[in-house]
mmCIF file of C-alpha atoms in Angstrom:
data_model
loop_
_atom_site.group_PDB
_atom_site.id
_atom_site.type_symbol
_atom_site.label_atom_id
_atom_site.label_comp_id
_atom_site.label_asym_id
_atom_site.label_seq_id
_atom_site.Cartn_x
_atom_site.Cartn_y
_atom_site.Cartn_z
ATOM 1 C CA UNK Y 1 18.285 -23.463 -8.913
ATOM 2 C CA UNK Y 2 20.579 -20.851 -7.469
ATOM 3 C CA UNK Y 3 19.600 -17.264 -7.288
ATOM 4 C CA UNK Y 4 21.964 -15.098 -9.260
ATOM 5 C CA UNK Y 5 22.519 -11.880 -7.444
ATOM 6 C CA UNK Y 6 23.236 -8.908 -9.656
ATOM 7 C CA UNK Y 7 25.602 -6.258 -8.414
ATOM 8 C CA UNK Y 8 24.758 -2.795 -9.621
ATOM 9 C CA UNK Y 9 26.722 0.400 -9.213
ATOM 10 C CA UNK Y 10 24.155 3.077 -8.624
ATOM 11 C CA UNK Y 11 24.838 6.775 -8.934
ATOM 12 C CA UNK Y 12 21.199 7.417 -8.152
ATOM 13 C CA UNK Y 13 21.544 5.647 -4.848
ATOM 14 C CA UNK Y 14 24.748 7.543 -4.153
ATOM 15 C CA UNK Y 15 22.943 10.811 -4.666
ATOM 16 C CA UNK Y 16 20.053 9.728 -2.496
ATOM 17 C CA UNK Y 17 22.406 8.704 0.277
ATOM 18 C CA UNK Y 18 24.158 12.048 0.015
ATOM 19 C CA UNK Y 19 20.867 13.715 0.891
ATOM 20 C CA UNK Y 20 20.377 11.744 4.091
ATOM 21 C CA UNK Y 21 23.835 11.142 5.454
ATOM 22 C CA UNK Y 22 24.614 14.500 7.034
ATOM 23 C CA UNK Y 23 21.843 14.544 9.557
ATOM 24 C CA UNK Y 24 20.852 11.839 12.024
ATOM 25 C CA UNK Y 25 17.357 11.021 13.148
ATOM 26 C CA UNK Y 26 15.632 11.186 9.764
ATOM 27 C CA UNK Y 27 12.624 9.096 8.874
ATOM 28 C CA UNK Y 28 13.106 6.924 5.822
ATOM 29 C CA UNK Y 29 10.539 4.691 4.158
ATOM 30 C CA UNK Y 30 11.665 1.603 2.264
ATOM 31 C CA UNK Y 31 8.927 0.193 0.036
ATOM 32 C CA UNK Y 32 10.797 -2.943 -0.979
ATOM 33 C CA UNK Y 33 10.234 -4.987 2.154
ATOM 34 C CA UNK Y 34 12.633 -5.630 4.955
ATOM 35 C CA UNK Y 35 16.196 -6.811 4.525
ATOM 36 C CA UNK Y 36 19.147 -6.954 6.890
ATOM 37 C CA UNK Y 37 21.320 -4.989 4.507
ATOM 38 C CA UNK Y 38 19.020 -2.020 4.181
ATOM 39 C CA UNK Y 39 18.236 -1.928 7.878
ATOM 40 C CA UNK Y 40 21.933 -2.052 8.782
ATOM 41 C CA UNK Y 41 22.874 0.590 6.254
ATOM 42 C CA UNK Y 42 20.127 3.091 6.950
ATOM 43 C CA UNK Y 43 20.101 2.773 10.704
ATOM 44 C CA UNK Y 44 23.880 3.210 10.749
ATOM 45 C CA UNK Y 45 23.206 6.901 10.107
ATOM 46 C CA UNK Y 46 20.963 7.056 13.149
ATOM 47 C CA UNK Y 47 17.776 7.132 11.075
ATOM 48 C CA UNK Y 48 14.463 5.556 11.819
ATOM 49 C CA UNK Y 49 13.531 3.148 9.063
ATOM 50 C CA UNK Y 50 9.994 2.319 8.104
ATOM 51 C CA UNK Y 51 9.653 -0.866 6.123
ATOM 52 C CA UNK Y 52 6.747 -1.672 3.848
ATOM 53 C CA UNK Y 53 6.482 -4.429 1.292
ATOM 54 C CA UNK Y 54 4.392 -2.484 -1.188
ATOM 55 C CA UNK Y 55 3.866 -5.274 -3.685
ATOM 56 C CA UNK Y 56 2.925 -7.810 -1.046
ATOM 57 C CA UNK Y 57 0.375 -5.396 0.356
ATOM 58 C CA UNK Y 58 -0.875 -4.651 -3.153
ATOM 59 C CA UNK Y 59 -1.390 -8.330 -3.814
ATOM 60 C CA UNK Y 60 -3.408 -8.625 -0.606
ATOM 61 C CA UNK Y 61 -5.762 -5.956 -1.962
ATOM 62 C CA UNK Y 62 -6.002 -7.278 -5.466
ATOM 63 C CA UNK Y 63 -9.076 -9.387 -6.131
ATOM 64 C CA UNK Y 64 -9.239 -11.915 -8.941
ATOM 65 C CA UNK Y 65 -11.421 -9.619 -11.032
ATOM 66 C CA UNK Y 66 -8.991 -6.700 -10.703
ATOM 67 C CA UNK Y 67 -6.720 -5.923 -13.617
ATOM 68 C CA UNK Y 68 -3.010 -6.566 -13.134
ATOM 69 C CA UNK Y 69 -1.491 -4.034 -10.816
ATOM 70 C CA UNK Y 70 -4.236 -3.694 -8.335
ATOM 71 C CA UNK Y 71 -7.799 -2.590 -7.726
ATOM 72 C CA UNK Y 72 -9.525 0.255 -9.494
ATOM 73 C CA UNK Y 73 -12.265 0.953 -6.954
ATOM 74 C CA UNK Y 74 -11.663 4.190 -5.084
ATOM 75 C CA UNK Y 75 -12.457 2.700 -1.691
ATOM 76 C CA UNK Y 76 -10.043 -0.158 -2.247
ATOM 77 C CA UNK Y 77 -7.345 2.215 -3.387
ATOM 78 C CA UNK Y 78 -7.864 4.394 -0.357
ATOM 79 C CA UNK Y 79 -7.642 1.343 1.920
ATOM 80 C CA UNK Y 80 -4.385 0.390 0.182
ATOM 81 C CA UNK Y 81 -2.968 3.861 0.715
ATOM 82 C CA UNK Y 82 -3.901 3.820 4.378
ATOM 83 C CA UNK Y 83 -2.271 0.444 4.756
ATOM 84 C CA UNK Y 84 0.966 1.498 3.082
ATOM 85 C CA UNK Y 85 1.299 5.202 3.717
ATOM 86 C CA UNK Y 86 -0.218 5.966 7.072
ATOM 87 C CA UNK Y 87 1.990 8.975 7.724
ATOM 88 C CA UNK Y 88 1.323 12.590 8.580
ATOM 89 C CA UNK Y 89 1.948 15.203 5.906
ATOM 90 C CA UNK Y 90 5.638 15.907 5.524
ATOM 91 C CA UNK Y 91 6.618 13.111 7.906
ATOM 92 C CA UNK Y 92 9.149 11.418 5.639
ATOM 93 C CA UNK Y 93 12.691 12.607 4.952
ATOM 94 C CA UNK Y 94 13.310 10.078 2.224
ATOM 95 C CA UNK Y 95 11.686 7.240 0.319
ATOM 96 C CA UNK Y 96 13.283 4.246 -1.350
ATOM 97 C CA UNK Y 97 10.617 3.221 -3.848
ATOM 98 C CA UNK Y 98 12.866 0.991 -5.955
ATOM 99 C CA UNK Y 99 10.892 -0.281 -8.980
ATOM 100 C CA UNK Y 100 7.612 -0.847 -7.161
ATOM 101 C CA UNK Y 101 5.737 2.009 -8.852
ATOM 102 C CA UNK Y 102 5.969 0.325 -12.216
ATOM 103 C CA UNK Y 103 3.844 -2.604 -11.044
ATOM 104 C CA UNK Y 104 0.896 -0.478 -9.985
ATOM 105 C CA UNK Y 105 -2.173 0.012 -12.159
ATOM 106 C CA UNK Y 106 -2.699 3.549 -13.366
ATOM 107 C CA UNK Y 107 -5.304 4.529 -10.742
ATOM 108 C CA UNK Y 108 -3.272 3.065 -7.903
ATOM 109 C CA UNK Y 109 -0.081 4.608 -9.251
ATOM 110 C CA UNK Y 110 -1.500 8.107 -9.501
ATOM 111 C CA UNK Y 111 -3.045 7.908 -6.052
ATOM 112 C CA UNK Y 112 0.253 6.591 -4.672
ATOM 113 C CA UNK Y 113 2.285 9.402 -6.214
ATOM 114 C CA UNK Y 114 -0.163 11.913 -4.810
ATOM 115 C CA UNK Y 115 0.137 10.395 -1.353
ATOM 116 C CA UNK Y 116 3.911 10.285 -1.556
ATOM 117 C CA UNK Y 117 3.876 13.977 -2.410
ATOM 118 C CA UNK Y 118 1.852 14.653 0.729
ATOM 119 C CA UNK Y 119 3.910 12.646 3.162
ATOM 120 C CA UNK Y 120 7.356 13.669 1.925
ATOM 121 C CA UNK Y 121 8.841 16.716 3.567
ATOM 122 C CA UNK Y 122 9.460 19.559 1.125
ATOM 123 C CA UNK Y 123 13.038 19.218 -0.031
ATOM 124 C CA UNK Y 124 13.127 15.486 0.715
ATOM 125 C CA UNK Y 125 14.102 12.981 -1.976
ATOM 126 C CA UNK Y 126 12.755 9.731 -3.351
ATOM 127 C CA UNK Y 127 14.854 7.171 -5.194
ATOM 128 C CA UNK Y 128 13.057 5.063 -7.744
ATOM 129 C CA UNK Y 129 13.854 2.761 -10.652
ATOM 130 C CA UNK Y 130 12.068 2.067 -13.922
ATOM 131 C CA UNK Y 131 12.559 -0.862 -16.230
ATOM 132 C CA UNK Y 132 12.994 0.165 -19.831
ATOM 133 C CA UNK Y 133 10.380 -2.243 -21.193
ATOM 134 C CA UNK Y 134 8.456 -0.596 -23.988
ATOM 135 C CA UNK Y 135 5.207 -2.461 -23.491
ATOM 136 C CA UNK Y 136 3.569 -4.275 -20.571
ATOM 137 C CA UNK Y 137 5.681 -7.353 -20.065
ATOM 138 C CA UNK Y 138 7.109 -9.479 -17.345
ATOM 139 C CA UNK Y 139 10.406 -8.237 -16.031
ATOM 140 C CA UNK Y 140 12.752 -9.597 -13.397
ATOM 141 C CA UNK Y 141 11.508 -8.804 -9.920
ATOM 142 C CA UNK Y 142 14.248 -8.031 -7.454
ATOM 143 C CA UNK Y 143 14.764 -7.389 -3.810
ATOM 144 C CA UNK Y 144 17.061 -4.357 -3.716
ATOM 145 C CA UNK Y 145 19.734 -4.592 -1.036
ATOM 146 C CA UNK Y 146 22.080 -1.741 -0.283
ATOM 147 C CA UNK Y 147 25.717 -2.876 -0.249
ATOM 148 C CA UNK Y 148 27.203 0.550 0.299
ATOM 149 C CA UNK Y 149 26.391 4.107 -0.686
ATOM 150 C CA UNK Y 150 26.686 3.330 -4.345
ATOM 151 C CA UNK Y 151 26.305 -0.418 -4.637
ATOM 152 C CA UNK Y 152 23.075 -2.373 -4.882
ATOM 153 C CA UNK Y 153 22.628 -6.108 -4.729
ATOM 154 C CA UNK Y 154 19.650 -7.217 -6.807
ATOM 155 C CA UNK Y 155 18.352 -10.447 -5.341
ATOM 156 C CA UNK Y 156 15.930 -12.181 -7.737
ATOM 157 C CA UNK Y 157 12.359 -12.718 -6.532
ATOM 158 C CA UNK Y 158 10.921 -14.153 -9.758
ATOM 159 C CA UNK Y 159 9.212 -12.163 -12.493
ATOM 160 C CA UNK Y 160 6.296 -9.767 -12.487
ATOM 161 C CA UNK Y 161 4.247 -7.889 -15.035
ATOM 162 C CA UNK Y 162 5.447 -4.292 -15.316
ATOM 163 C CA UNK Y 163 2.075 -2.704 -15.922
ATOM 164 C CA UNK Y 164 3.411 0.797 -16.512
ATOM 165 C CA UNK Y 165 5.954 1.867 -19.118
ATOM 166 C CA UNK Y 166 7.478 5.267 -19.184
ATOM 167 C CA UNK Y 167 9.932 7.215 -21.254
ATOM 168 C CA UNK Y 168 11.715 10.071 -19.585
ATOM 169 C CA UNK Y 169 9.000 12.506 -20.528
ATOM 170 C CA UNK Y 170 6.392 10.204 -19.039
ATOM 171 C CA UNK Y 171 8.342 10.030 -15.800
ATOM 172 C CA UNK Y 172 8.594 13.802 -15.678
ATOM 173 C CA UNK Y 173 4.838 14.083 -16.136
ATOM 174 C CA UNK Y 174 4.266 11.494 -13.450
ATOM 175 C CA UNK Y 175 6.161 13.614 -10.940
ATOM 176 C CA UNK Y 176 5.167 16.998 -12.257
ATOM 177 C CA UNK Y 177 4.025 18.234 -8.842
ATOM 178 C CA UNK Y 178 7.494 17.591 -7.430
ATOM 179 C CA UNK Y 179 10.113 20.275 -7.631
ATOM 180 C CA UNK Y 180 12.768 18.299 -9.547
ATOM 181 C CA UNK Y 181 13.316 15.032 -11.342
ATOM 182 C CA UNK Y 182 16.825 13.819 -12.080
ATOM 183 C CA UNK Y 183 17.653 10.874 -14.312
ATOM 184 C CA UNK Y 184 20.747 8.727 -14.209
ATOM 185 C CA UNK Y 185 21.711 6.878 -17.344
ATOM 186 C CA UNK Y 186 22.740 3.291 -16.841
ATOM 187 C CA UNK Y 187 23.989 0.506 -19.061
ATOM 188 C CA UNK Y 188 21.432 -1.934 -17.840
ATOM 189 C CA UNK Y 189 17.662 -1.978 -18.278
ATOM 190 C CA UNK Y 190 16.936 0.018 -15.135
ATOM 191 C CA UNK Y 191 16.625 3.769 -15.261
ATOM 192 C CA UNK Y 192 17.465 5.472 -11.993
ATOM 193 C CA UNK Y 193 15.472 8.488 -10.969
ATOM 194 C CA UNK Y 194 15.759 10.852 -8.035
ATOM 195 C CA UNK Y 195 12.696 12.901 -7.334
ATOM 196 C CA UNK Y 196 12.830 15.948 -5.080
ATOM 197 C CA UNK Y 197 9.707 17.005 -3.212
ATOM 198 C CA UNK X 1 1.521 -35.393 44.027
ATOM 199 C CA UNK X 2 2.143 -32.074 45.705
ATOM 200 C CA UNK X 3 4.640 -33.538 48.141
ATOM 201 C CA UNK X 4 6.487 -35.320 45.381
ATOM 202 C CA UNK X 5 6.678 -32.186 43.275
ATOM 203 C CA UNK X 6 8.191 -30.251 46.146
ATOM 204 C CA UNK X 7 10.866 -32.863 46.458
ATOM 205 C CA UNK X 8 11.629 -32.627 42.744
ATOM 206 C CA UNK X 9 11.937 -28.864 42.615
ATOM 207 C CA UNK X 10 15.537 -28.468 43.788
ATOM 208 C CA UNK X 11 16.708 -30.708 40.989
ATOM 209 C CA UNK X 12 15.074 -28.520 38.379
ATOM 210 C CA UNK X 13 17.923 -26.066 38.578
ATOM 211 C CA UNK X 14 15.822 -23.043 37.608
ATOM 212 C CA UNK X 15 14.109 -22.174 40.845
ATOM 213 C CA UNK X 16 16.354 -19.306 41.780
ATOM 214 C CA UNK X 17 13.981 -16.710 40.400
ATOM 215 C CA UNK X 18 10.539 -18.256 40.484
ATOM 216 C CA UNK X 19 7.651 -16.548 38.787
ATOM 217 C CA UNK X 20 5.387 -14.584 41.066
ATOM 218 C CA UNK X 21 2.538 -16.629 42.355
ATOM 219 C CA UNK X 22 -1.024 -15.896 41.319
ATOM 220 C CA UNK X 23 -1.635 -14.502 44.784
ATOM 221 C CA UNK X 24 1.300 -12.103 44.476
ATOM 222 C CA UNK X 25 0.216 -10.976 41.090
ATOM 223 C CA UNK X 26 -3.388 -10.454 42.093
ATOM 224 C CA UNK X 27 -2.150 -8.427 45.091
ATOM 225 C CA UNK X 28 -0.411 -6.160 42.566
ATOM 226 C CA UNK X 29 -3.547 -5.932 40.498
ATOM 227 C CA UNK X 30 -2.070 -7.848 37.623
ATOM 228 C CA UNK X 31 -4.622 -9.991 35.837
ATOM 229 C CA UNK X 32 -3.591 -13.417 34.765
ATOM 230 C CA UNK X 33 -5.574 -16.001 32.941
ATOM 231 C CA UNK X 34 -3.225 -18.923 33.108
ATOM 232 C CA UNK X 35 0.065 -19.861 34.641
ATOM 233 C CA UNK X 36 2.841 -20.673 32.247
ATOM 234 C CA UNK X 37 4.020 -24.205 32.201
ATOM 235 C CA UNK X 38 7.585 -25.322 31.964
ATOM 236 C CA UNK X 39 8.717 -27.194 28.916
ATOM 237 C CA UNK X 40 12.019 -28.626 28.088
ATOM 238 C CA UNK X 41 12.109 -28.714 24.290
ATOM 239 C CA UNK X 42 11.850 -25.525 22.257
ATOM 240 C CA UNK X 43 12.375 -22.981 24.940
ATOM 241 C CA UNK X 44 15.378 -24.718 26.384
ATOM 242 C CA UNK X 45 13.876 -24.990 29.852
ATOM 243 C CA UNK X 46 12.168 -21.634 29.734
ATOM 244 C CA UNK X 47 8.703 -20.978 30.999
ATOM 245 C CA UNK X 48 6.316 -21.565 28.143
ATOM 246 C CA UNK X 49 2.909 -20.768 26.820
ATOM 247 C CA UNK X 50 2.059 -23.890 24.854
ATOM 248 C CA UNK X 51 0.522 -23.813 21.426
ATOM 249 C CA UNK X 52 -2.966 -24.642 22.657
ATOM 250 C CA UNK X 53 -2.881 -21.952 25.346
ATOM 251 C CA UNK X 54 -4.531 -18.551 24.996
ATOM 252 C CA UNK X 55 -3.533 -15.781 27.390
ATOM 253 C CA UNK X 56 -5.383 -12.481 27.592
ATOM 254 C CA UNK X 57 -3.759 -9.965 29.910
ATOM 255 C CA UNK X 58 -0.325 -9.118 31.122
ATOM 256 C CA UNK X 59 2.588 -11.497 31.366
ATOM 257 C CA UNK X 60 5.597 -10.669 33.526
ATOM 258 C CA UNK X 61 8.413 -13.147 33.588
ATOM 259 C CA UNK X 62 11.663 -13.203 35.488
ATOM 260 C CA UNK X 63 13.068 -15.961 33.349
ATOM 261 C CA UNK X 64 13.187 -16.809 29.672
ATOM 262 C CA UNK X 65 9.784 -17.223 28.139
ATOM 263 C CA UNK X 66 8.722 -19.282 25.145
ATOM 264 C CA UNK X 67 5.372 -18.410 23.601
ATOM 265 C CA UNK X 68 3.980 -20.867 21.108
ATOM 266 C CA UNK X 69 0.332 -20.125 21.846
ATOM 267 C CA UNK X 70 -1.689 -16.944 21.674
ATOM 268 C CA UNK X 71 -1.137 -13.911 23.847
ATOM 269 C CA UNK X 72 -3.180 -10.735 23.802
ATOM 270 C CA UNK X 73 -2.148 -7.931 26.107
ATOM 271 C CA UNK X 74 1.423 -7.146 27.137
ATOM 272 C CA UNK X 75 4.544 -9.192 27.734
ATOM 273 C CA UNK X 76 7.461 -8.084 29.873
ATOM 274 C CA UNK X 77 10.437 -10.346 30.197
ATOM 275 C CA UNK X 78 12.919 -7.836 31.584
ATOM 276 C CA UNK X 79 16.506 -9.050 31.582
ATOM 277 C CA UNK X 80 15.540 -12.286 29.845
ATOM 278 C CA UNK X 81 14.757 -13.707 26.443
ATOM 279 C CA UNK X 82 11.370 -13.971 24.872
ATOM 280 C CA UNK X 83 10.937 -16.439 22.047
ATOM 281 C CA UNK X 84 7.792 -16.437 19.963
ATOM 282 C CA UNK X 85 7.634 -19.902 18.490
ATOM 283 C CA UNK X 86 6.426 -20.838 15.017
ATOM 284 C CA UNK X 87 2.870 -21.302 16.238
ATOM 285 C CA UNK X 88 2.939 -18.247 18.422
ATOM 286 C CA UNK X 89 0.482 -15.429 17.795
ATOM 287 C CA UNK X 90 1.156 -12.393 19.908
ATOM 288 C CA UNK X 91 -1.029 -9.317 19.895
ATOM 289 C CA UNK X 92 0.878 -7.417 22.499
ATOM 290 C CA UNK X 93 3.487 -4.859 23.188
ATOM 291 C CA UNK X 94 6.638 -6.670 24.198
ATOM 292 C CA UNK X 95 9.652 -5.738 26.310
ATOM 293 C CA UNK X 96 12.558 -8.070 26.853
ATOM 294 C CA UNK X 97 16.314 -8.200 26.894
ATOM 295 C CA UNK X 98 16.316 -10.317 23.764
ATOM 296 C CA UNK X 99 13.444 -11.238 21.468
ATOM 297 C CA UNK X 100 13.357 -13.991 18.907
ATOM 298 C CA UNK X 101 10.362 -14.199 16.585
ATOM 299 C CA UNK X 102 9.454 -17.219 14.511
ATOM 300 C CA UNK X 103 5.702 -16.704 14.570
ATOM 301 C CA UNK X 104 3.380 -13.725 14.378
ATOM 302 C CA UNK X 105 3.584 -10.548 16.397
ATOM 303 C CA UNK X 106 1.260 -7.595 16.157
ATOM 304 C CA UNK X 107 2.560 -4.971 18.544
ATOM 305 C CA UNK X 108 5.583 -2.907 19.393
ATOM 306 C CA UNK X 109 8.714 -4.623 20.588
ATOM 307 C CA UNK X 110 11.541 -3.208 22.650
ATOM 308 C CA UNK X 111 14.678 -5.200 23.351
ATOM 309 C CA UNK X 112 17.594 -4.046 25.465
ATOM 310 C CA UNK X 113 20.022 -6.156 23.491
ATOM 311 C CA UNK X 114 18.757 -7.811 20.358
ATOM 312 C CA UNK X 115 15.775 -8.706 18.186
ATOM 313 C CA UNK X 116 16.015 -11.664 15.847
ATOM 314 C CA UNK X 117 13.442 -11.989 13.121
ATOM 315 C CA UNK X 118 13.424 -15.471 11.663
ATOM 316 C CA UNK X 119 12.362 -16.229 8.108
ATOM 317 C CA UNK X 120 8.913 -17.540 9.058
ATOM 318 C CA UNK X 121 8.132 -14.481 11.166
ATOM 319 C CA UNK X 122 5.359 -11.998 10.467
ATOM 320 C CA UNK X 123 5.626 -8.796 12.423
ATOM 321 C CA UNK X 124 3.536 -5.647 12.339
ATOM 322 C CA UNK X 125 4.710 -3.040 14.771
ATOM 323 C CA UNK X 126 7.491 -0.701 15.755
ATOM 324 C CA UNK X 127 10.817 -2.089 16.932
ATOM 325 C CA UNK X 128 13.359 -0.512 19.225
ATOM 326 C CA UNK X 129 16.529 -2.373 19.932
ATOM 327 C CA UNK X 130 20.293 -2.184 20.190
ATOM 328 C CA UNK X 131 20.848 -4.830 17.503
ATOM 329 C CA UNK X 132 18.652 -6.530 14.957
ATOM 330 C CA UNK X 133 19.062 -9.652 12.847
ATOM 331 C CA UNK X 134 16.698 -10.405 10.004
ATOM 332 C CA UNK X 135 16.440 -13.556 7.968
ATOM 333 C CA UNK X 136 15.401 -13.434 4.345
ATOM 334 C CA UNK X 137 11.747 -14.264 3.885
ATOM 335 C CA UNK X 138 10.468 -12.580 7.009
ATOM 336 C CA UNK X 139 7.571 -10.173 6.731
ATOM 337 C CA UNK X 140 7.825 -6.917 8.618
ATOM 338 C CA UNK X 141 5.757 -3.803 8.517
ATOM 339 C CA UNK X 142 6.585 -0.948 10.831
ATOM 340 C CA UNK X 143 9.514 1.098 11.973
ATOM 341 C CA UNK X 144 12.938 0.173 13.276
ATOM 342 C CA UNK X 145 14.912 2.281 15.723
ATOM 343 C CA UNK X 146 18.371 1.001 16.458
ATOM 344 C CA UNK X 147 19.587 2.431 19.727
ATOM 345 C CA UNK X 148 23.316 2.821 19.812
ATOM 346 C CA UNK X 149 24.922 2.880 23.200
ATOM 347 C CA UNK X 150 27.812 4.960 21.986
ATOM 348 C CA UNK X 151 25.520 7.482 20.351
ATOM 349 C CA UNK X 152 25.447 9.767 23.330
ATOM 350 C CA UNK X 153 29.230 9.695 23.709
ATOM 351 C CA UNK X 154 30.034 10.078 20.033
ATOM 352 C CA UNK X 155 30.746 13.338 18.358
ATOM 353 C CA UNK X 156 27.787 14.907 16.591
ATOM 354 C CA UNK X 157 29.299 14.091 13.201
ATOM 355 C CA UNK X 158 27.153 11.624 11.223
ATOM 356 C CA UNK X 159 27.940 7.981 11.460
ATOM 357 C CA UNK X 160 29.769 6.410 8.591
ATOM 358 C CA UNK X 161 27.849 3.584 6.999
ATOM 359 C CA UNK X 162 29.160 0.135 7.681
ATOM 360 C CA UNK X 163 29.063 -2.381 4.911
ATOM 361 C CA UNK X 164 26.191 -4.683 5.811
ATOM 362 C CA UNK X 165 28.280 -7.721 5.116
ATOM 363 C CA UNK X 166 30.344 -6.868 8.119
ATOM 364 C CA UNK X 167 27.448 -6.522 10.487
ATOM 365 C CA UNK X 168 24.706 -8.656 8.993
ATOM 366 C CA UNK X 169 23.925 -12.062 10.417
ATOM 367 C CA UNK X 170 24.685 -15.170 8.487
ATOM 368 C CA UNK X 171 21.071 -15.379 7.426
ATOM 369 C CA UNK X 172 21.267 -12.521 5.010
ATOM 370 C CA UNK X 173 24.889 -11.967 4.368
ATOM 371 C CA UNK X 174 25.621 -15.404 3.101
ATOM 372 C CA UNK X 175 28.232 -15.686 0.428
ATOM 373 C CA UNK X 176 27.301 -13.646 -2.556
ATOM 374 C CA UNK X 177 28.200 -14.747 -6.029
ATOM 375 C CA UNK X 178 30.703 -12.771 -7.936
ATOM 376 C CA UNK X 179 29.292 -9.801 -9.746
ATOM 377 C CA UNK X 180 27.432 -10.901 -12.830
ATOM 378 C CA UNK X 181 26.590 -7.490 -14.107
ATOM 379 C CA UNK X 182 27.827 -4.089 -13.211
ATOM 380 C CA UNK X 183 25.946 -1.106 -14.481
ATOM 381 C CA UNK X 184 28.060 1.943 -14.810
ATOM 382 C CA UNK X 185 26.079 5.068 -14.488
ATOM 383 C CA UNK X 186 26.536 7.921 -16.795
ATOM 384 C CA UNK X 187 25.534 11.501 -16.866
ATOM 385 C CA UNK X 188 22.368 12.727 -15.381
ATOM 386 C CA UNK X 189 19.926 14.915 -17.175
ATOM 387 C CA UNK X 190 16.940 16.911 -16.035
ATOM 388 C CA UNK X 191 16.021 18.923 -13.093
#
């Protein structure tokens, strides 16, 4: 079976890139795991790239008795946060979260958003995607590869249960501590969101 | 045995820069727990730490080194290539001219020229290198600093992004299918 790569024009990505391209030496966190494309693209600006495979780490923390999307015990969640987000406050100049947030259970999600708020520099941006599923259901899981400033290659990685569903209002509430949330309408089933710390 | 080995050495072809002897190393205060053996197969004639060998301490090599065993400490292979084989488990900070990882590395790596991360590799650590090649399927957690030689000469203007397809290795920039779906973005809302 061949993997069918989806090519997606992304105005959200273009806007995110616009926030990081004018200054070298920034610190960017990519939560989608490592890929040659993203490393080449982001380091071409002279940035330091941190790579974290959030879902893989989540799965390593998720016990059989845990609900989908990760553990609910506070200690486990804290350990997960330390594993994924071991950064000083304000250390990050940008985060590429892709669609990973949608796969986190509510307690893990809220703790993750809180931690992201802490480690992002004020004024820094995060790019994230949300599937438009209206109820918990399996959605295509992708590896997001940056082709250029406004092109994404979505490389299939199977399917995964999207535990969280949000409408635009829900997304705004999720990031209510942040200073701005900007939505980009798309013709596919992925909403693009830029969040400003 | 010893006499015969001496006679064979010149034919080996790789005696120009022999590793320091245990006596030399101990004189420099460098602990060693085992001497690397030479293997012909995976390392292409490089010095090697075989898969049943465990080394705790510092390794300095003046020739290519192939590690398929376990190393805990530090590894320096200045001006040469370090290959961590599929069975290799390295808990060490590593410096080399070129580093190829097929196995597991926990530690920071610095390469003067290039780091290659193969698909079976698992790496946790910070990387600093001039070039990097990553195969799909590899696991990496840490930071990547790509050092550009021309950076100091270039104007302070930001670098223009290069399409990855032009710079990526074959592993990840293999032929992509034609676009199957293109999502045109529309207006944004909210601030």
